[in-house]
Coordinates of C-alpha atoms in Angstrom, one line a residue:
Chain A
M65 CA 78.8 63.1 56.1
T66 CA 82.4 63.3 57.0
D67 CA 83.2 65.4 60.0
H68 CA 85.5 68.1 58.8
S69 CA 85.7 69.8 62.2
T70 CA 88.9 71.9 62.6
R71 CA 88.5 72.0 66.3
L72 CA 88.9 75.8 66.7
T73 CA 87.8 76.5 70.2
R74 CA 85.2 78.9 71.2
R75 CA 86.9 79.5 74.5
K76 CA 90.0 81.1 73.0
F77 CA 88.0 83.0 70.3
T78 CA 85.7 84.4 72.9
A79 CA 88.5 85.4 75.2
G80 CA 90.1 87.4 72.3
L81 CA 86.9 89.2 71.6
I82 CA 86.2 90.0 75.2
S83 CA 89.7 91.3 75.8
S84 CA 89.5 93.4 72.6
S85 CA 86.4 95.2 73.9
L86 CA 88.2 96.2 77.1
L87 CA 91.1 98.0 75.5
I88 CA 91.3 101.2 73.8
S89 CA 92.2 101.5 70.1
S90 CA 95.5 102.9 69.0
G91 CA 95.2 106.3 67.3
L92 CA 93.2 105.4 64.2
A93 CA 92.4 108.1 61.7
G94 CA 90.5 110.9 63.3
R95 CA 91.3 109.9 66.8
E96 CA 93.6 111.6 69.3
P97 CA 97.2 110.6 68.7
E98 CA 98.9 108.3 71.2
Q99 CA 101.3 110.0 73.5
K100 CA 104.9 109.2 72.6
G101 CA 106.1 106.0 74.3
S102 CA 102.7 104.9 75.4
F103 CA 102.0 102.4 72.6
D104 CA 102.3 98.8 73.6
L105 CA 102.7 96.9 70.3
M106 CA 102.6 93.4 71.7
K107 CA 99.6 94.1 73.8
E108 CA 97.8 95.4 70.7
V109 CA 98.9 92.4 68.6
L110 CA 97.6 89.9 71.2
R111 CA 94.2 91.5 71.5
F112 CA 93.1 89.7 68.3
K113 CA 92.3 86.0 67.8
K114 CA 94.1 84.9 64.6
V115 CA 94.0 82.0 62.2
D116 CA 96.7 81.8 59.5
A117 CA 95.1 81.1 56.2
Y118 CA 98.4 80.5 54.5
T119 CA 101.2 78.7 56.3
T120 CA 103.7 76.7 54.4
S121 CA 105.9 74.1 56.0
V122 CA 108.2 71.3 55.1
F123 CA 106.9 69.7 58.4
T124 CA 110.3 68.8 59.8
K125 CA 110.5 68.7 63.6
E126 CA 112.4 72.0 63.5
S127 CA 110.1 73.8 61.1
I128 CA 107.0 72.8 63.0
A129 CA 108.7 74.0 66.2
Q130 CA 109.4 77.4 64.6
H131 CA 105.9 77.7 63.3
L132 CA 104.5 77.0 66.7
D133 CA 106.9 79.5 68.3
Y134 CA 105.7 82.3 65.9
A135 CA 102.1 81.3 66.4
D136 CA 102.4 81.4 70.2
R137 CA 104.3 84.7 70.0
Y138 CA 101.6 86.4 67.9
G139 CA 98.4 84.7 69.2
I140 CA 97.8 82.6 66.1
S141 CA 95.6 79.8 67.3
R142 CA 95.5 77.7 64.1
M143 CA 97.6 77.5 61.0
F144 CA 96.2 76.2 57.7
A145 CA 99.2 74.5 56.3
A146 CA 100.6 72.6 53.3
N147 CA 103.9 71.7 51.8
P148 CA 105.5 74.0 49.3
M149 CA 104.7 72.4 46.0
T150 CA 106.5 74.2 43.3
Q151 CA 107.6 71.3 41.2
I152 CA 106.2 71.6 37.7
E153 CA 106.0 67.8 37.4
L154 CA 103.8 66.6 40.3
T155 CA 102.8 63.0 39.6
P156 CA 99.9 61.4 41.5
A157 CA 102.4 59.5 43.6
E158 CA 104.3 62.7 44.4
F159 CA 101.2 64.7 45.4
R160 CA 99.8 61.8 47.4
E161 CA 103.1 61.6 49.3
L162 CA 103.1 65.4 49.9
N163 CA 99.6 65.3 51.2
N164 CA 100.3 62.3 53.4
K165 CA 103.1 64.2 55.0
V166 CA 100.7 67.0 55.8
I167 CA 98.1 64.6 57.2
A168 CA 100.8 62.9 59.4
A169 CA 102.0 66.3 60.7
V170 CA 98.6 67.6 61.4
R171 CA 97.8 64.4 63.4
Q172 CA 100.7 65.3 65.7
H173 CA 99.3 68.8 66.3
P174 CA 95.6 68.6 65.6
D175 CA 94.9 71.6 67.9
R176 CA 97.2 73.9 65.9
F177 CA 97.4 72.8 62.3
T178 CA 94.8 72.1 59.7
G179 CA 96.0 70.6 56.4
Q180 CA 95.5 71.7 52.8
F181 CA 96.1 69.4 49.8
T182 CA 97.8 69.7 46.5
L183 CA 97.1 68.0 43.2
N184 CA 98.0 68.2 39.6
P185 CA 95.0 68.6 37.2
R186 CA 97.1 67.1 34.4
F187 CA 96.1 63.8 36.1
R188 CA 92.3 64.2 36.1
K189 CA 91.0 61.1 37.7
E190 CA 93.8 60.9 40.3
S191 CA 93.3 64.5 41.3
L192 CA 89.5 64.1 41.7
D193 CA 90.1 61.0 43.8
E194 CA 92.7 62.9 45.9
I195 CA 90.1 65.6 46.7
D196 CA 87.9 62.9 48.3
R197 CA 90.7 61.3 50.1
C198 CA 92.1 64.5 51.6
L199 CA 88.7 65.9 52.6
D200 CA 88.0 62.6 54.3
A201 CA 91.3 63.0 56.1
G202 CA 90.2 66.3 57.6
M203 CA 91.8 68.8 55.2
T204 CA 89.8 71.9 54.4
G205 CA 90.9 73.2 51.1
T206 CA 93.5 73.2 48.4
R207 CA 97.1 74.5 48.0
L208 CA 97.6 74.7 44.3
Y209 CA 100.6 76.0 42.5
Q210 CA 101.7 76.5 38.9
Q211 CA 101.5 73.2 37.3
V212 CA 98.6 74.6 35.2
K213 CA 97.1 78.0 35.1
I214 CA 93.9 78.3 37.1
N215 CA 91.8 79.1 34.0
D216 CA 93.2 76.2 32.0
P217 CA 90.5 73.8 30.9
L218 CA 92.4 71.1 32.7
Y219 CA 91.3 72.7 35.9
E220 CA 87.6 72.7 35.1
P221 CA 86.7 69.3 36.6
V222 CA 88.7 70.1 39.7
I223 CA 87.1 73.5 40.2
E224 CA 83.6 72.1 39.5
K225 CA 84.1 69.4 42.1
L226 CA 85.5 71.8 44.7
A227 CA 82.7 74.3 44.0
S228 CA 80.0 71.7 44.3
R229 CA 81.3 71.1 47.9
N230 CA 81.9 74.7 48.7
I231 CA 85.6 74.1 49.2
L232 CA 87.8 77.2 49.1
I233 CA 90.2 77.0 46.1
F234 CA 93.5 78.4 47.2
M235 CA 96.1 78.9 44.5
H236 CA 99.4 80.6 44.2
G237 CA 99.3 83.7 42.0
E238 CA 101.7 86.4 41.0
C239 CA 101.4 89.9 39.5
Q240 CA 104.9 90.7 38.3
M241 CA 106.0 92.1 35.0
G242 CA 107.5 89.3 32.9
V243 CA 105.6 86.5 34.7
G244 CA 102.6 84.5 33.5
G245 CA 102.0 86.5 30.4
Y246 CA 102.0 90.0 31.9
K247 CA 104.4 92.4 30.1
M248 CA 106.6 89.5 29.0
K249 CA 109.2 91.8 27.4
Y250 CA 110.5 92.0 31.0
D251 CA 110.7 88.2 31.2
A252 CA 111.6 87.2 34.7
G253 CA 112.5 83.7 33.7
K254 CA 109.8 81.9 35.6
V255 CA 107.6 79.1 34.4
K256 CA 104.9 80.1 32.0
T257 CA 102.0 78.6 33.9
I258 CA 102.0 80.9 36.9
S259 CA 98.5 82.3 37.3
T260 CA 98.1 86.1 37.1
P261 CA 95.2 88.1 38.5
D262 CA 93.7 88.1 35.0
D263 CA 93.7 84.3 35.0
F264 CA 91.9 84.3 38.4
A265 CA 89.4 86.8 37.1
D266 CA 88.8 84.5 34.1
A267 CA 88.1 81.5 36.3
A268 CA 85.9 83.6 38.7
R269 CA 83.8 84.8 35.8
K270 CA 83.4 81.2 34.5
Y271 CA 82.6 79.8 37.9
P272 CA 80.8 82.4 40.0
E273 CA 79.7 79.7 42.4
A274 CA 83.3 78.8 43.2
M275 CA 85.4 80.5 46.0
F276 CA 89.0 81.4 45.1
Q277 CA 91.8 82.5 47.4
F278 CA 94.5 84.3 45.5
A279 CA 97.8 83.9 47.4
H280 CA 99.2 86.3 48.3
L281 CA 98.8 90.1 48.5
G282 CA 102.3 90.6 50.0
G283 CA 104.0 88.0 47.8
G284 CA 106.1 90.7 46.3
S285 CA 103.8 91.3 43.3
D286 CA 102.0 94.5 42.3
W287 CA 99.2 94.6 44.9
E288 CA 97.5 97.6 43.4
C289 CA 97.2 95.6 40.2
M290 CA 95.8 92.6 42.0
C291 CA 93.2 94.5 44.0
K292 CA 92.0 96.5 41.0
T293 CA 91.7 93.3 38.9
F294 CA 89.8 91.5 41.7
E295 CA 87.4 94.3 42.6
P296 CA 84.5 93.2 40.4
Y297 CA 84.7 89.5 41.5
P298 CA 83.2 88.8 44.9
N299 CA 84.2 85.2 44.7
I300 CA 87.9 86.0 44.8
Y301 CA 89.4 86.4 48.3
V302 CA 92.9 87.4 49.0
D303 CA 95.2 86.7 52.0
T304 CA 97.6 89.3 53.2
G305 CA 100.6 86.9 53.4
G306 CA 104.1 87.3 52.0
S307 CA 107.3 89.1 52.7
N308 CA 106.3 92.4 51.1
N309 CA 104.9 94.8 53.7
E310 CA 104.5 98.1 51.8
E311 CA 102.7 100.8 53.7
Y312 CA 99.0 101.2 52.7
M313 CA 98.8 97.7 51.1
V314 CA 96.1 96.5 53.5
D315 CA 94.2 99.8 53.4
F316 CA 94.2 99.7 49.6
A317 CA 92.9 96.1 49.7
L318 CA 90.1 97.1 52.0
K319 CA 89.2 100.1 49.8
H320 CA 88.9 97.9 46.7
L321 CA 87.8 94.5 48.0
G322 CA 85.8 95.4 51.1
E323 CA 86.2 94.1 54.6
D324 CA 84.7 90.6 53.9
R325 CA 87.2 89.3 51.3
L326 CA 90.4 89.6 53.2
F327 CA 92.1 86.8 55.1
F328 CA 95.1 86.9 57.4
G329 CA 98.0 84.8 56.0
S330 CA 101.6 84.7 56.8
D331 CA 103.3 82.7 54.1
N332 CA 105.8 82.3 56.9
S333 CA 106.7 86.0 56.9
F334 CA 105.4 86.5 60.3
Y335 CA 106.9 89.9 61.1
Q336 CA 105.7 91.5 57.9
S337 CA 102.3 89.8 57.9
I338 CA 101.5 91.0 61.4
G339 CA 103.2 94.3 61.1
K340 CA 101.3 95.4 58.0
I341 CA 97.9 94.8 59.6
F342 CA 98.7 96.8 62.7
A343 CA 100.1 99.6 60.6
S344 CA 96.9 99.8 58.7
E345 CA 93.9 102.0 59.5
L346 CA 91.5 99.0 59.9
T347 CA 89.1 99.3 62.7
D348 CA 89.0 96.7 65.4
G349 CA 85.9 95.1 63.8
Q350 CA 87.7 94.9 60.4
K351 CA 90.7 93.4 62.0
E352 CA 88.5 90.8 63.7
K353 CA 87.1 89.9 60.3
L354 CA 90.5 89.8 58.7
F355 CA 92.2 87.7 61.4
F356 CA 89.4 85.3 61.9
K357 CA 85.8 85.8 61.0
N358 CA 86.1 86.0 57.2
Y359 CA 88.0 82.7 57.0
Q360 CA 85.6 81.1 59.5
R361 CA 82.6 82.2 57.4
V362 CA 84.1 80.8 54.2
L363 CA 85.1 77.5 55.8
K364 CA 81.6 77.1 57.3
K365 CA 80.2 77.1 53.8
G366 CA 82.1 73.9 53.2
G367 CA 80.9 72.3 56.4
F368 CA 83.9 73.0 58.5
H369 CA 82.7 73.9 61.9
V370 CA 85.1 76.1 63.8
D371 CA 83.4 76.0 67.1
Chain B
M250 CA 112.6 105.4 74.0
W251 CA 112.4 104.6 70.3
I252 CA 114.4 106.1 67.5
D253 CA 113.7 105.2 63.9
I254 CA 117.0 105.3 61.9
N255 CA 115.4 104.8 58.5
A256 CA 112.7 107.2 57.4
Y257 CA 112.0 109.6 54.6
T258 CA 110.0 112.7 53.6
G259 CA 109.3 113.3 49.9
S260 CA 107.9 111.6 46.9
W261 CA 108.5 108.4 45.0
P262 CA 107.7 108.8 41.3
Y263 CA 106.0 105.5 40.6
K264 CA 103.5 105.3 43.4
Q265 CA 101.5 107.5 45.6
L266 CA 102.8 107.3 49.1
R267 CA 100.9 108.1 52.3
N268 CA 102.4 110.0 55.2
S269 CA 105.3 111.1 53.0
T270 CA 105.8 114.5 54.7
L271 CA 107.3 115.3 58.0
S272 CA 103.8 116.0 59.3
G273 CA 102.7 112.6 58.1
L274 CA 105.7 110.9 59.6
A275 CA 105.2 112.7 62.9
G276 CA 101.6 111.3 62.8
R277 CA 102.9 107.7 62.4
M278 CA 105.5 108.3 65.2
D279 CA 102.8 109.6 67.5
R280 CA 100.5 106.7 66.8
F281 CA 103.2 104.1 67.5
G282 CA 105.1 105.8 70.2
I283 CA 108.3 106.7 68.4
D284 CA 110.3 109.6 69.8
K285 CA 112.7 110.6 67.1
A286 CA 113.5 109.7 63.5
V287 CA 116.5 109.9 61.1
V288 CA 115.0 111.3 58.0
A289 CA 116.2 112.0 54.4
G290 CA 114.7 113.5 51.3
L291 CA 113.2 110.6 49.3
S292 CA 112.9 112.7 46.1
G293 CA 116.7 113.0 45.9
I294 CA 117.0 109.4 44.9
H295 CA 115.5 110.3 41.5
Y296 CA 117.3 113.7 41.2
K297 CA 120.6 113.7 39.4
N298 CA 121.6 116.7 41.4
T299 CA 120.4 115.7 44.9
Q300 CA 121.0 118.9 46.7
P301 CA 117.5 120.3 46.1
A302 CA 116.1 117.4 48.1
N303 CA 118.3 118.2 51.0
E304 CA 117.2 121.9 50.8
E305 CA 113.6 120.8 50.7
L306 CA 114.2 118.7 53.8
Y307 CA 115.9 121.6 55.5
Q308 CA 113.1 124.0 54.8
E309 CA 110.5 121.4 56.0
L310 CA 112.5 120.9 59.2
K311 CA 112.3 124.7 59.8
S312 CA 108.6 124.8 59.0
Q313 CA 107.3 123.8 62.4
S314 CA 108.6 124.2 65.9
G315 CA 109.8 121.0 67.4
Y316 CA 110.7 119.3 64.1
Q317 CA 114.4 120.1 64.5
E318 CA 114.4 118.4 67.9
R319 CA 112.4 115.4 66.7
F320 CA 113.9 114.7 63.3
I321 CA 117.6 114.0 62.6
P322 CA 118.4 114.9 58.9
F323 CA 120.6 112.9 56.6
A324 CA 121.7 114.3 53.3
V325 CA 121.2 112.4 50.0
I326 CA 124.5 112.8 48.2
N327 CA 125.4 111.7 44.7
P328 CA 129.2 111.5 44.6
A329 CA 129.1 110.9 40.9
Y330 CA 127.8 114.3 40.2
P331 CA 129.6 117.7 40.3
G332 CA 129.5 119.8 43.3
W333 CA 128.8 117.1 45.9
K334 CA 131.5 118.3 48.2
Q335 CA 130.0 121.8 48.4
D336 CA 126.6 120.3 48.9
L337 CA 127.9 118.2 51.8
K338 CA 129.5 121.3 53.4
K339 CA 126.2 123.1 53.2
C340 CA 124.4 120.2 54.7
I341 CA 126.9 119.9 57.5
A342 CA 126.4 123.6 58.2
N343 CA 122.7 123.0 58.3
G344 CA 123.0 120.3 61.0
F345 CA 122.8 117.2 58.9
R346 CA 124.2 114.2 60.8
G347 CA 124.8 111.7 58.1
V348 CA 124.7 110.9 54.4
R349 CA 122.6 108.4 52.4
I350 CA 123.9 107.1 49.1
Y351 CA 122.2 105.3 46.3
P352 CA 124.7 103.8 43.9
Q353 CA 122.0 101.7 42.2
Y354 CA 120.0 104.8 41.4
H355 CA 122.9 107.3 40.8
D356 CA 124.7 104.9 38.5
Y357 CA 128.1 104.2 40.1
L358 CA 129.6 101.5 42.2
P359 CA 130.4 101.6 45.9
D360 CA 134.1 101.3 45.1
D361 CA 134.1 104.3 42.9
P362 CA 136.9 106.6 44.1
A363 CA 134.4 109.4 44.7
C364 CA 132.2 107.2 46.8
I365 CA 135.2 106.1 48.9
E366 CA 136.3 109.7 49.3
L367 CA 132.8 110.6 50.5
A368 CA 132.9 107.8 53.1
R369 CA 136.3 109.1 54.3
I370 CA 135.0 112.7 54.6
C371 CA 132.0 111.4 56.5
R372 CA 134.3 109.6 58.9
E373 CA 136.4 112.7 59.4
E374 CA 133.4 114.8 60.0
G375 CA 131.7 112.4 62.3
L376 CA 128.9 111.7 59.9
I377 CA 127.3 108.4 59.4
T378 CA 127.2 106.8 55.9
A379 CA 123.9 105.1 55.3
L380 CA 123.7 102.3 52.8
T381 CA 120.4 101.1 51.5
I382 CA 120.3 97.6 50.2
R383 CA 117.1 98.2 48.2
M384 CA 114.3 100.8 48.0
V385 CA 111.4 98.6 46.8
D386 CA 110.7 95.0 46.1
S387 CA 111.7 94.6 42.5
R388 CA 108.9 92.2 41.8
Q389 CA 106.4 95.0 42.0
R390 CA 108.5 97.7 40.5
S391 CA 107.4 100.1 37.9
W392 CA 108.7 99.6 34.3
L393 CA 110.4 102.9 34.8
D394 CA 112.4 101.8 37.8
I395 CA 116.0 100.5 37.8
P396 CA 116.3 97.1 36.1
H397 CA 117.6 95.2 39.1
V398 CA 115.1 92.4 39.4
A399 CA 115.2 89.5 41.7
G400 CA 115.7 86.2 40.0
T401 CA 117.1 87.7 36.8
A402 CA 120.6 88.2 35.5
V403 CA 120.5 91.7 36.8
G404 CA 119.5 90.8 40.3
E405 CA 118.8 93.1 43.2
W406 CA 121.7 94.2 45.2
T407 CA 122.8 92.5 48.4
L408 CA 125.0 93.4 51.3
R409 CA 127.9 92.0 49.2
N410 CA 127.6 94.8 46.7
F411 CA 128.5 97.3 49.5
M412 CA 131.4 95.4 51.0
P413 CA 134.0 97.0 48.7
L414 CA 133.2 100.4 50.3
I415 CA 133.3 99.0 53.9
R416 CA 136.6 97.3 53.0
A417 CA 138.0 100.6 51.7
V418 CA 136.9 102.6 54.7
P419 CA 136.5 100.1 57.4
D420 CA 136.6 102.5 60.3
A421 CA 133.8 104.7 59.2
P422 CA 130.3 104.4 60.9
Y423 CA 127.7 102.9 58.7
F424 CA 123.9 102.3 58.8
I425 CA 122.9 99.4 56.7
L426 CA 119.2 99.7 55.8
N427 CA 116.3 97.7 54.5
I428 CA 118.4 94.6 54.2
A429 CA 117.0 92.2 51.6
N430 CA 118.5 89.3 49.7
G431 CA 120.3 88.0 52.7
L432 CA 122.8 89.0 55.3
A433 CA 125.5 86.8 53.8
V434 CA 128.8 88.2 52.7
D435 CA 131.9 86.5 51.4
Q436 CA 133.7 84.5 54.1
A437 CA 136.7 86.7 54.0
D438 CA 134.5 89.8 54.7
L439 CA 132.7 88.3 57.7
P440 CA 135.3 89.2 60.3
L441 CA 135.4 92.8 58.9
L442 CA 131.6 93.1 59.0
K443 CA 131.5 91.8 62.6
K444 CA 134.2 94.2 63.7
A445 CA 133.1 97.2 61.6
N446 CA 131.1 100.1 63.1
V447 CA 127.8 99.1 61.4
L448 CA 124.3 99.2 62.5
F449 CA 121.6 97.1 60.8
D450 CA 118.1 98.6 60.8
T451 CA 115.1 96.2 61.5
S452 CA 113.0 97.1 58.5
G453 CA 114.4 94.6 56.0
R454 CA 113.0 91.3 54.8
S455 CA 116.3 89.5 55.5
L456 CA 115.9 89.9 59.2
G457 CA 114.0 86.6 59.3
F458 CA 114.0 85.4 62.8
M459 CA 115.5 87.8 65.3
P460 CA 116.3 85.3 68.0
D461 CA 118.6 83.5 65.6
L462 CA 120.2 86.7 64.2
L463 CA 121.0 87.7 67.8
K464 CA 123.1 84.6 68.0
Q465 CA 125.1 85.7 65.0
Y466 CA 125.4 89.4 65.8
P467 CA 125.1 91.1 69.2
A468 CA 122.3 93.5 70.0
E469 CA 124.8 96.3 69.5
K470 CA 124.5 95.8 65.8
F471 CA 120.7 96.4 65.4
A472 CA 118.5 99.4 65.6
F473 CA 114.8 100.1 64.9
G474 CA 114.2 101.3 61.3
S475 CA 110.9 101.6 59.4
H476 CA 111.9 102.4 55.8
S477 CA 108.8 104.7 56.0
P478 CA 106.8 105.7 54.0
I479 CA 107.6 102.8 51.6
L480 CA 107.3 100.0 54.1
D481 CA 104.7 99.8 56.9
Y482 CA 105.6 101.5 60.2
V483 CA 105.2 98.5 62.5
T484 CA 107.1 95.6 61.1
G485 CA 110.5 97.0 62.1
M486 CA 109.2 97.6 65.6
L487 CA 107.7 94.1 65.9
R488 CA 111.1 92.5 65.3
I489 CA 112.3 94.1 68.5
A490 CA 109.1 94.2 70.6
S491 CA 108.2 90.6 70.1
L492 CA 111.5 89.3 71.5
R493 CA 111.1 87.3 74.6
P494 CA 113.2 88.0 77.7
D495 CA 115.3 85.0 77.2
E496 CA 116.1 86.1 73.7
A497 CA 116.8 89.7 74.5
G498 CA 117.0 91.3 77.9
E499 CA 115.7 94.8 78.6
R500 CA 119.2 96.2 78.2
D501 CA 119.5 94.7 74.7
K502 CA 116.0 95.8 73.7
E503 CA 116.7 99.3 74.8
L504 CA 119.9 99.3 72.7
M505 CA 117.9 98.2 69.7
R506 CA 115.0 100.7 70.4
S507 CA 117.3 103.7 70.8
G508 CA 120.6 103.1 72.5
N509 CA 122.6 102.0 69.5
A510 CA 121.2 104.9 67.4
L511 CA 122.1 107.4 70.1
R512 CA 125.6 105.9 70.3
F513 CA 126.1 106.4 66.6
L514 CA 124.6 109.8 66.4
K515 CA 126.6 111.1 69.3
Q516 CA 129.8 110.3 67.6
R517 CA 129.6 113.8 66.1
G518 CA 129.3 115.2 69.6

């Protein structure tokens, strides 16, 4: 079997856990409030080992440098990354080229980046072949966009193949009025094939054995709507990425989805993605799950050994 | 010392907010080590006559000892509604230190003569005029909210929308809050913006990478703001706290944590 090792190191992970046990928590509900001026935000942020389940990069030298800068700044040991793939026409030649770019970039920084691949299910055979090629190249999951909705029958062979190998199916989704069929009288002028939470729920019902990642809780969409839609579907995970950092977003997700279905993701909005977690009422244990353990557990199902 | 220049008490009609009272805000400040906060009455944004929100805030400020030392009240004023000058006088008498305006919600433009007059009065009185680029991300707005939606013909406002006011009253002190949709202004306005007495808070999405922004604008232009209770309480702090020493020295960090806010707030004496 292909070695899909992502080379996450036990040493760094363990160091994070040890340090977290030595420091006191910061004024969670029911605890004594911190004294003014005594809170050290960066010390708190760096207590937790993190992997970013949603990094997007164009993989230029400059963009890679900035990602590494943010990652070092906030203690993110590994970024699961792919190109932004928003073109509605994504021919096999185009998606192979994009994936090749990711593979090449990851080879330059194998200790920091793991690649994710894109495809276009309108090209059935080529997409199924690309799954094999990319997994063989060390990629760990998909980065799907809006070429086709996730519950479109065109996706069925792709989902079936990914589910059979326990590969996490990451796909862009939105929950905005006027997008993807939701309250279209407020038409926001986007492509019609953007997947909504209802589309994800439809796919999750049809393929309970598949694992889906809805990107992204902070993507600007209605996160209450997302969480309430996903609550009955244990095979839908969400990442907390995106530029929207409304108060209580993460707590609401915890309340409706539980502590095992949340991943940390940035979608390159590093301030907001870190800030919203540390503003939440999550316990240390829940933060450890969100920042690392949940994603680790899901990847292990696909044979990706993070030790 | 940390001062939050962008916080609210009160309700938002489309979503339940947590920590939306002064007590709740004080709890957030305690948890994250924030000393003082500039606060306004959130409910006033949806009132036509905003003065009851200012009165509610004033009563809340008096409800507990220590609040008047910890919270710095700003009035929500609608200059397109009768009686705003009397309202402003009452607020000044009650110790309010600035004014927040919401042209998007109160249905006027920043170059409306009444709005310009308001900024001039604020300047004369030593009050700060606070401009909020957006309240919520329009992509998750309620169907009852204003129709300014990103990506559509009626887009969200940007800093450009407020430049006519700054152009009209360039020597007034301004807070520019929750900056979304970019920091860009027309080329002709850039020297004015750089020279103007403006303070950008750190809550907004457009403050993408602070080390780069600090190459465009000096540290004297930034101050911690949370946009609480709508946005999370930490992100605005993180933009300052995570700067490395070679990106912002201790002096600059202190300016952004509280020094700039104090400089603006002391203008009234």
